[in-house]
mmCIF file with all atom_site columns, C-alpha atoms in Angstrom:
data_model
loop_
_atom_site.group_PDB
_atom_site.id
_atom_site.type_symbol
_atom_site.label_atom_id
_atom_site.label_alt_id
_atom_site.label_comp_id
_atom_site.label_asym_id
_atom_site.label_entity_id
_atom_site.label_seq_id
_atom_site.pdbx_PDB_ins_code
_atom_site.Cartn_x
_atom_site.Cartn_y
_atom_site.Cartn_z
_atom_site.occupancy
_atom_site.B_iso_or_equiv
_atom_site.pdbx_formal_charge
_atom_site.auth_seq_id
_atom_site.auth_comp_id
_atom_site.auth_asym_id
_atom_site.auth_atom_id
_atom_site.pdbx_PDB_model_num
ATOM 1   C CA . MET A 1 1   ? -59.497 16.122  50.016  1.00 79.00 ? 1   MET A CA 1
ATOM 2   C CA . GLN A 1 2   ? -62.459 14.524  51.706  1.00 84.00 ? 2   GLN A CA 1
ATOM 3   C CA . GLU A 1 3   ? -63.305 12.667  48.510  1.00 87.00 ? 3   GLU A CA 1
ATOM 4   C CA . MET A 1 4   ? -59.841 11.230  48.388  1.00 84.00 ? 4   MET A CA 1
ATOM 5   C CA . ARG A 1 5   ? -60.155 9.955   51.926  1.00 83.00 ? 5   ARG A CA 1
ATOM 6   C CA . GLU A 1 6   ? -63.446 8.280   51.152  1.00 85.00 ? 6   GLU A CA 1
ATOM 7   C CA . ILE A 1 7   ? -61.967 6.574   48.089  1.00 84.00 ? 7   ILE A CA 1
ATOM 8   C CA . ILE A 1 8   ? -59.040 5.277   50.144  1.00 81.00 ? 8   ILE A CA 1
ATOM 9   C CA . ILE A 1 9   ? -61.325 4.061   52.938  1.00 85.00 ? 9   ILE A CA 1
ATOM 10  C CA . ASN A 1 10  ? -63.717 2.392   50.515  1.00 86.00 ? 10  ASN A CA 1
ATOM 11  C CA . TYR A 1 11  ? -61.013 0.767   48.378  1.00 85.00 ? 11  TYR A CA 1
ATOM 12  C CA . ASN A 1 12  ? -58.196 0.258   50.885  1.00 86.00 ? 12  ASN A CA 1
ATOM 13  C CA . ILE A 1 13  ? -58.065 -3.506  50.432  1.00 90.00 ? 13  ILE A CA 1
ATOM 14  C CA . GLU A 1 14  ? -57.935 -3.187  46.643  1.00 90.00 ? 14  GLU A CA 1
ATOM 15  C CA . ILE A 1 15  ? -55.238 -0.515  46.902  1.00 88.00 ? 15  ILE A CA 1
ATOM 16  C CA . ILE A 1 16  ? -53.154 -2.650  49.277  1.00 91.00 ? 16  ILE A CA 1
ATOM 17  C CA . ILE A 1 17  ? -53.529 -5.703  47.035  1.00 93.00 ? 17  ILE A CA 1
ATOM 18  C CA . GLY A 1 18  ? -52.587 -3.596  43.962  1.00 91.00 ? 18  GLY A CA 1
ATOM 19  C CA . MET A 1 19  ? -49.517 -2.215  45.739  1.00 93.00 ? 19  MET A CA 1
ATOM 20  C CA . ALA A 1 20  ? -48.528 -5.693  46.894  1.00 94.00 ? 20  ALA A CA 1
ATOM 21  C CA . VAL A 1 21  ? -48.859 -7.037  43.337  1.00 95.00 ? 21  VAL A CA 1
ATOM 22  C CA . ALA A 1 22  ? -46.789 -4.111  42.004  1.00 94.00 ? 22  ALA A CA 1
ATOM 23  C CA . PHE A 1 23  ? -44.212 -4.724  44.731  1.00 95.00 ? 23  PHE A CA 1
ATOM 24  C CA . PHE A 1 24  ? -43.904 -8.435  43.846  1.00 95.00 ? 24  PHE A CA 1
ATOM 25  C CA . VAL A 1 25  ? -43.661 -7.655  40.131  1.00 96.00 ? 25  VAL A CA 1
ATOM 26  C CA . LEU A 1 26  ? -40.895 -5.149  40.833  1.00 96.00 ? 26  LEU A CA 1
ATOM 27  C CA . LEU A 1 27  ? -39.193 -7.629  43.177  1.00 96.00 ? 27  LEU A CA 1
ATOM 28  C CA . ILE A 1 28  ? -39.237 -10.315 40.476  1.00 96.00 ? 28  ILE A CA 1
ATOM 29  C CA . LEU A 1 29  ? -37.852 -7.846  37.892  1.00 96.00 ? 29  LEU A CA 1
ATOM 30  C CA . TYR A 1 30  ? -35.124 -6.839  40.347  1.00 96.00 ? 30  TYR A CA 1
ATOM 31  C CA . ILE A 1 31  ? -34.140 -10.480 40.964  1.00 96.00 ? 31  ILE A CA 1
ATOM 32  C CA . VAL A 1 32  ? -34.042 -11.199 37.210  1.00 96.00 ? 32  VAL A CA 1
ATOM 33  C CA . GLU A 1 33  ? -31.847 -8.146  36.613  1.00 96.00 ? 33  GLU A CA 1
ATOM 34  C CA . GLN A 1 34  ? -29.534 -9.175  39.452  1.00 96.00 ? 34  GLN A CA 1
ATOM 35  C CA . PHE A 1 35  ? -29.043 -12.600 37.841  1.00 95.00 ? 35  PHE A CA 1
ATOM 36  C CA . ARG A 1 36  ? -28.301 -10.914 34.520  1.00 95.00 ? 36  ARG A CA 1
ATOM 37  C CA . MET A 1 37  ? -25.867 -8.532  36.165  1.00 96.00 ? 37  MET A CA 1
ATOM 38  C CA . ASN A 1 38  ? -24.101 -11.412 37.923  1.00 95.00 ? 38  ASN A CA 1
ATOM 39  C CA . ARG A 1 39  ? -23.696 -13.258 34.608  1.00 94.00 ? 39  ARG A CA 1
ATOM 40  C CA . ILE A 1 40  ? -22.339 -10.129 32.925  1.00 92.00 ? 40  ILE A CA 1
ATOM 41  C CA . THR A 1 41  ? -19.955 -9.556  35.833  1.00 90.00 ? 41  THR A CA 1
ATOM 42  C CA . GLU A 1 42  ? -18.706 -13.146 35.596  1.00 87.00 ? 42  GLU A CA 1
ATOM 43  C CA . LYS A 1 43  ? -18.151 -12.776 31.848  1.00 84.00 ? 43  LYS A CA 1
ATOM 44  C CA . TYR A 1 44  ? -16.334 -9.483  32.378  1.00 80.00 ? 44  TYR A CA 1
ATOM 45  C CA . ASN A 1 45  ? -14.098 -10.994 35.054  1.00 76.00 ? 45  ASN A CA 1
ATOM 46  C CA . ALA A 1 46  ? -13.347 -13.944 32.781  1.00 73.00 ? 46  ALA A CA 1
ATOM 47  C CA . LEU A 1 47  ? -12.499 -11.518 29.991  1.00 72.00 ? 47  LEU A CA 1
ATOM 48  C CA . VAL A 1 48  ? -10.106 -9.372  31.997  1.00 69.00 ? 48  VAL A CA 1
ATOM 49  C CA . LYS A 1 49  ? -8.218  -12.322 33.450  1.00 70.00 ? 49  LYS A CA 1
ATOM 50  C CA . ASP A 1 50  ? -6.472  -14.783 31.199  1.00 63.00 ? 50  ASP A CA 1
ATOM 51  C CA . VAL A 1 51  ? -5.161  -18.213 32.105  1.00 55.00 ? 51  VAL A CA 1
ATOM 52  C CA . ASP A 1 52  ? -1.979  -16.851 33.686  1.00 63.00 ? 52  ASP A CA 1
ATOM 53  C CA . GLY A 1 53  ? -3.912  -14.369 35.781  1.00 65.00 ? 53  GLY A CA 1
ATOM 54  C CA . VAL A 1 54  ? -2.740  -11.358 33.794  1.00 68.00 ? 54  VAL A CA 1
ATOM 55  C CA . ASN A 1 55  ? -5.223  -8.531  33.851  1.00 73.00 ? 55  ASN A CA 1
ATOM 56  C CA . LEU A 1 56  ? -6.418  -7.812  30.303  1.00 73.00 ? 56  LEU A CA 1
ATOM 57  C CA . GLU A 1 57  ? -7.106  -4.192  31.121  1.00 75.00 ? 57  GLU A CA 1
ATOM 58  C CA . GLN A 1 58  ? -3.523  -3.707  32.283  1.00 77.00 ? 58  GLN A CA 1
ATOM 59  C CA . LEU A 1 59  ? -2.269  -5.566  29.221  1.00 78.00 ? 59  LEU A CA 1
ATOM 60  C CA . ILE A 1 60  ? -4.271  -3.259  26.941  1.00 82.00 ? 60  ILE A CA 1
ATOM 61  C CA . LEU A 1 61  ? -2.955  -0.168  28.720  1.00 86.00 ? 61  LEU A CA 1
ATOM 62  C CA . GLU A 1 62  ? 0.634   -1.390  28.392  1.00 88.00 ? 62  GLU A CA 1
ATOM 63  C CA . THR A 1 63  ? 0.060   -2.160  24.722  1.00 90.00 ? 63  THR A CA 1
ATOM 64  C CA . LEU A 1 64  ? -1.364  1.322   24.136  1.00 94.00 ? 64  LEU A CA 1
ATOM 65  C CA . LYS A 1 65  ? 1.686   2.820   25.834  1.00 95.00 ? 65  LYS A CA 1
ATOM 66  C CA . GLU A 1 66  ? 3.959   0.774   23.558  1.00 96.00 ? 66  GLU A CA 1
ATOM 67  C CA . VAL A 1 67  ? 1.932   1.900   20.535  1.00 96.00 ? 67  VAL A CA 1
ATOM 68  C CA . ASP A 1 68  ? 2.442   5.534   21.583  1.00 96.00 ? 68  ASP A CA 1
ATOM 69  C CA . GLU A 1 69  ? 6.190   4.931   21.878  1.00 96.00 ? 69  GLU A CA 1
ATOM 70  C CA . ILE A 1 70  ? 6.218   3.299   18.450  1.00 97.00 ? 70  ILE A CA 1
ATOM 71  C CA . LYS A 1 71  ? 4.354   6.304   17.020  1.00 97.00 ? 71  LYS A CA 1
ATOM 72  C CA . LEU A 1 72  ? 7.024   8.600   18.445  1.00 96.00 ? 72  LEU A CA 1
ATOM 73  C CA . ASP A 1 73  ? 9.730   6.408   16.918  1.00 96.00 ? 73  ASP A CA 1
ATOM 74  C CA . CYS A 1 74  ? 7.906   6.485   13.574  1.00 96.00 ? 74  CYS A CA 1
ATOM 75  C CA . ASP A 1 75  ? 7.716   10.277  13.729  1.00 96.00 ? 75  ASP A CA 1
ATOM 76  C CA . LYS A 1 76  ? 11.468  10.450  14.391  1.00 96.00 ? 76  LYS A CA 1
ATOM 77  C CA . LEU A 1 77  ? 12.146  8.049   11.533  1.00 96.00 ? 77  LEU A CA 1
ATOM 78  C CA . GLU A 1 78  ? 9.938   10.064  9.207   1.00 96.00 ? 78  GLU A CA 1
ATOM 79  C CA . LYS A 1 79  ? 11.834  13.258  10.065  1.00 95.00 ? 79  LYS A CA 1
ATOM 80  C CA . GLN A 1 80  ? 15.137  11.478  9.455   1.00 95.00 ? 80  GLN A CA 1
ATOM 81  C CA . TYR A 1 81  ? 13.813  10.091  6.178   1.00 94.00 ? 81  TYR A CA 1
ATOM 82  C CA . LEU A 1 82  ? 12.732  13.540  4.984   1.00 93.00 ? 82  LEU A CA 1
ATOM 83  C CA . GLU A 1 83  ? 16.103  15.001  5.949   1.00 91.00 ? 83  GLU A CA 1
ATOM 84  C CA . LEU A 1 84  ? 17.980  12.228  4.148   1.00 90.00 ? 84  LEU A CA 1
ATOM 85  C CA . ASP A 1 85  ? 15.698  12.532  1.144   1.00 86.00 ? 85  ASP A CA 1
ATOM 86  C CA . SER A 1 86  ? 16.407  16.258  0.903   1.00 84.00 ? 86  SER A CA 1
ATOM 87  C CA . ARG A 1 87  ? 20.140  15.562  1.147   1.00 84.00 ? 87  ARG A CA 1
ATOM 88  C CA . LEU A 1 88  ? 19.994  12.808  -1.454  1.00 83.00 ? 88  LEU A CA 1
ATOM 89  C CA . ARG A 1 89  ? 18.493  15.178  -3.996  1.00 81.00 ? 89  ARG A CA 1
ATOM 90  C CA . PHE A 1 90  ? 21.927  16.801  -4.142  1.00 83.00 ? 90  PHE A CA 1
ATOM 91  C CA . SER A 1 91  ? 23.965  13.596  -4.216  1.00 88.00 ? 91  SER A CA 1
ATOM 92  C CA . ILE A 1 92  ? 25.079  11.713  -7.295  1.00 89.00 ? 92  ILE A CA 1
ATOM 93  C CA . GLN A 1 93  ? 22.138  9.639   -8.473  1.00 89.00 ? 93  GLN A CA 1
ATOM 94  C CA . ARG A 1 94  ? 22.629  9.480   -12.212 1.00 91.00 ? 94  ARG A CA 1
ATOM 95  C CA . VAL A 1 95  ? 25.785  8.180   -13.845 1.00 94.00 ? 95  VAL A CA 1
ATOM 96  C CA . GLY A 1 96  ? 26.457  7.842   -17.541 1.00 95.00 ? 96  GLY A CA 1
ATOM 97  C CA . VAL A 1 97  ? 29.679  6.374   -18.983 1.00 95.00 ? 97  VAL A CA 1
ATOM 98  C CA . VAL A 1 98  ? 30.919  6.406   -22.563 1.00 94.00 ? 98  VAL A CA 1
ATOM 99  C CA . ARG A 1 99  ? 34.197  4.709   -23.525 1.00 93.00 ? 99  ARG A CA 1
ATOM 100 C CA . TYR A 1 100 ? 35.733  5.482   -26.880 1.00 91.00 ? 100 TYR A CA 1
ATOM 101 C CA . ASN A 1 101 ? 38.896  5.747   -28.972 1.00 86.00 ? 101 ASN A CA 1
ATOM 102 C CA . ALA A 1 102 ? 39.898  9.403   -29.061 1.00 82.00 ? 102 ALA A CA 1
ATOM 103 C CA . PHE A 1 103 ? 42.438  8.732   -31.809 1.00 81.00 ? 103 PHE A CA 1
ATOM 104 C CA . ALA A 1 104 ? 42.033  6.421   -34.765 1.00 76.00 ? 104 ALA A CA 1
ATOM 105 C CA . ASP A 1 105 ? 45.405  4.699   -34.289 1.00 74.00 ? 105 ASP A CA 1
ATOM 106 C CA . LEU A 1 106 ? 44.623  3.569   -30.698 1.00 70.00 ? 106 LEU A CA 1
ATOM 107 C CA . GLY A 1 107 ? 42.464  0.610   -29.699 1.00 70.00 ? 107 GLY A CA 1
ATOM 108 C CA . SER A 1 108 ? 40.848  -0.680  -26.479 1.00 79.00 ? 108 SER A CA 1
ATOM 109 C CA . GLU A 1 109 ? 38.677  2.414   -25.955 1.00 84.00 ? 109 GLU A CA 1
ATOM 110 C CA . LEU A 1 110 ? 40.933  3.894   -23.285 1.00 86.00 ? 110 LEU A CA 1
ATOM 111 C CA . SER A 1 111 ? 39.341  7.358   -23.408 1.00 91.00 ? 111 SER A CA 1
ATOM 112 C CA . TYR A 1 112 ? 36.112  7.959   -21.506 1.00 94.00 ? 112 TYR A CA 1
ATOM 113 C CA . SER A 1 113 ? 33.531  10.527  -20.421 1.00 95.00 ? 113 SER A CA 1
ATOM 114 C CA . ILE A 1 114 ? 31.606  10.056  -17.180 1.00 97.00 ? 114 ILE A CA 1
ATOM 115 C CA . ALA A 1 115 ? 28.574  12.193  -16.311 1.00 96.00 ? 115 ALA A CA 1
ATOM 116 C CA . LEU A 1 116 ? 27.838  12.435  -12.561 1.00 95.00 ? 116 LEU A CA 1
ATOM 117 C CA . LEU A 1 117 ? 24.488  14.129  -11.909 1.00 94.00 ? 117 LEU A CA 1
ATOM 118 C CA . ASP A 1 118 ? 22.173  14.650  -8.955  1.00 91.00 ? 118 ASP A CA 1
ATOM 119 C CA . ASP A 1 119 ? 18.388  14.333  -9.092  1.00 87.00 ? 119 ASP A CA 1
ATOM 120 C CA . GLU A 1 120 ? 18.052  17.860  -10.487 1.00 89.00 ? 120 GLU A CA 1
ATOM 121 C CA . LEU A 1 121 ? 20.546  17.088  -13.293 1.00 91.00 ? 121 LEU A CA 1
ATOM 122 C CA . ASN A 1 122 ? 23.310  19.183  -11.744 1.00 94.00 ? 122 ASN A CA 1
ATOM 123 C CA . GLY A 1 123 ? 26.838  17.840  -11.455 1.00 94.00 ? 123 GLY A CA 1
ATOM 124 C CA . LEU A 1 124 ? 29.840  17.428  -13.699 1.00 95.00 ? 124 LEU A CA 1
ATOM 125 C CA . ILE A 1 125 ? 31.247  15.515  -16.598 1.00 96.00 ? 125 ILE A CA 1
ATOM 126 C CA . LEU A 1 126 ? 34.699  13.992  -16.219 1.00 96.00 ? 126 LEU A CA 1
ATOM 127 C CA . THR A 1 127 ? 36.541  13.306  -19.457 1.00 95.00 ? 127 THR A CA 1
ATOM 128 C CA . SER A 1 128 ? 39.861  11.535  -19.908 1.00 94.00 ? 128 SER A CA 1
ATOM 129 C CA . ILE A 1 129 ? 41.471  11.444  -23.333 1.00 91.00 ? 129 ILE A CA 1
ATOM 130 C CA . TYR A 1 130 ? 44.190  8.838   -23.697 1.00 88.00 ? 130 TYR A CA 1
ATOM 131 C CA . GLY A 1 131 ? 46.965  9.241   -26.262 1.00 82.00 ? 131 GLY A CA 1
ATOM 132 C CA . ARG A 1 132 ? 50.208  7.373   -26.897 1.00 80.00 ? 132 ARG A CA 1
ATOM 133 C CA . GLU A 1 133 ? 52.380  10.176  -25.590 1.00 83.00 ? 133 GLU A CA 1
ATOM 134 C CA . ASN A 1 134 ? 50.117  11.854  -23.054 1.00 86.00 ? 134 ASN A CA 1
ATOM 135 C CA . SER A 1 135 ? 46.772  11.620  -21.322 1.00 89.00 ? 135 SER A CA 1
ATOM 136 C CA . THR A 1 136 ? 44.511  14.529  -20.377 1.00 93.00 ? 136 THR A CA 1
ATOM 137 C CA . SER A 1 137 ? 41.681  14.677  -17.852 1.00 94.00 ? 137 SER A CA 1
ATOM 138 C CA . TYR A 1 138 ? 39.284  17.552  -17.289 1.00 94.00 ? 138 TYR A CA 1
ATOM 139 C CA . THR A 1 139 ? 35.827  18.286  -15.910 1.00 95.00 ? 139 THR A CA 1
ATOM 140 C CA . LYS A 1 140 ? 32.999  20.527  -17.000 1.00 95.00 ? 140 LYS A CA 1
ATOM 141 C CA . PRO A 1 141 ? 30.141  21.671  -14.753 1.00 95.00 ? 141 PRO A CA 1
ATOM 142 C CA . ILE A 1 142 ? 26.616  20.595  -15.654 1.00 95.00 ? 142 ILE A CA 1
ATOM 143 C CA . VAL A 1 143 ? 23.560  22.628  -14.588 1.00 94.00 ? 143 VAL A CA 1
ATOM 144 C CA . LYS A 1 144 ? 20.067  21.299  -15.373 1.00 92.00 ? 144 LYS A CA 1
ATOM 145 C CA . GLY A 1 145 ? 21.570  18.823  -17.838 1.00 89.00 ? 145 GLY A CA 1
ATOM 146 C CA . LYS A 1 146 ? 23.443  21.514  -19.813 1.00 91.00 ? 146 LYS A CA 1
ATOM 147 C CA . SER A 1 147 ? 26.948  22.942  -19.747 1.00 91.00 ? 147 SER A CA 1
ATOM 148 C CA . LYS A 1 148 ? 28.039  26.456  -20.568 1.00 93.00 ? 148 LYS A CA 1
ATOM 149 C CA . TYR A 1 149 ? 31.109  24.886  -22.198 1.00 93.00 ? 149 TYR A CA 1
ATOM 150 C CA . ALA A 1 150 ? 31.098  23.156  -25.559 1.00 93.00 ? 150 ALA A CA 1
ATOM 151 C CA . LEU A 1 151 ? 30.544  19.412  -25.201 1.00 92.00 ? 151 LEU A CA 1
ATOM 152 C CA . SER A 1 152 ? 31.926  16.650  -27.367 1.00 92.00 ? 152 SER A CA 1
ATOM 153 C CA . VAL A 1 153 ? 29.639  14.019  -28.850 1.00 92.00 ? 153 VAL A CA 1
ATOM 154 C CA . GLU A 1 154 ? 30.840  11.492  -26.249 1.00 93.00 ? 154 GLU A CA 1
ATOM 155 C CA . GLU A 1 155 ? 30.199  13.923  -23.390 1.00 93.00 ? 155 GLU A CA 1
ATOM 156 C CA . MET A 1 156 ? 26.653  14.547  -24.649 1.00 93.00 ? 156 MET A CA 1
ATOM 157 C CA . GLN A 1 157 ? 26.134  10.775  -24.886 1.00 94.00 ? 157 GLN A CA 1
ATOM 158 C CA . ALA A 1 158 ? 27.338  10.348  -21.286 1.00 95.00 ? 158 ALA A CA 1
ATOM 159 C CA . ILE A 1 159 ? 24.925  13.060  -20.078 1.00 94.00 ? 159 ILE A CA 1
ATOM 160 C CA . ASP A 1 160 ? 22.081  11.491  -22.054 1.00 93.00 ? 160 ASP A CA 1
ATOM 161 C CA . ARG A 1 161 ? 22.810  8.071   -20.532 1.00 94.00 ? 161 ARG A CA 1
ATOM 162 C CA . ALA A 1 162 ? 22.894  9.581   -17.046 1.00 94.00 ? 162 ALA A CA 1
ATOM 163 C CA . ILE A 1 163 ? 19.562  11.320  -17.596 1.00 91.00 ? 163 ILE A CA 1
ATOM 164 C CA . ARG A 1 164 ? 17.969  8.106   -18.910 1.00 91.00 ? 164 ARG A CA 1
ATOM 165 C CA . ARG A 1 165 ? 19.698  6.105   -16.119 1.00 85.00 ? 165 ARG A CA 1
ATOM 166 C CA . GLU A 1 166 ? 21.282  3.644   -18.533 1.00 79.00 ? 166 GLU A CA 1
#
């Protein structure tokens, strides 16, 4: 401890000068950093205020809130889309029509077969046979593109057209 005191007494002027130099260096660094901070603060203030005086930060927060609302709307729309898509799978999506003359003595192709199928090839075939004295209409169920009932050539053509979406 005594040695320390002697060093301080012997070199007190040098120590004071060294501390003063360190103080002035730190003071200069502090002043430089203050100028930098002021410039950054001015730039920040210019950034968050536009010409009309609207606060950019508030504008960003409002925009983010609107984006969240839009996301919720998109989620609702996606749920509705999926529900409609699942319903549409069972609606008529494929139609095939064949017109023909059921009898050789008749013209104008007044008889027809219409296949009405959903996306899974389920549905029915509607056939109307036109004759001079009478006309007959009937349907046959279609499951996976096939019927458990015998199909005429025209009915098979109508199903084929529906499957190929012609």
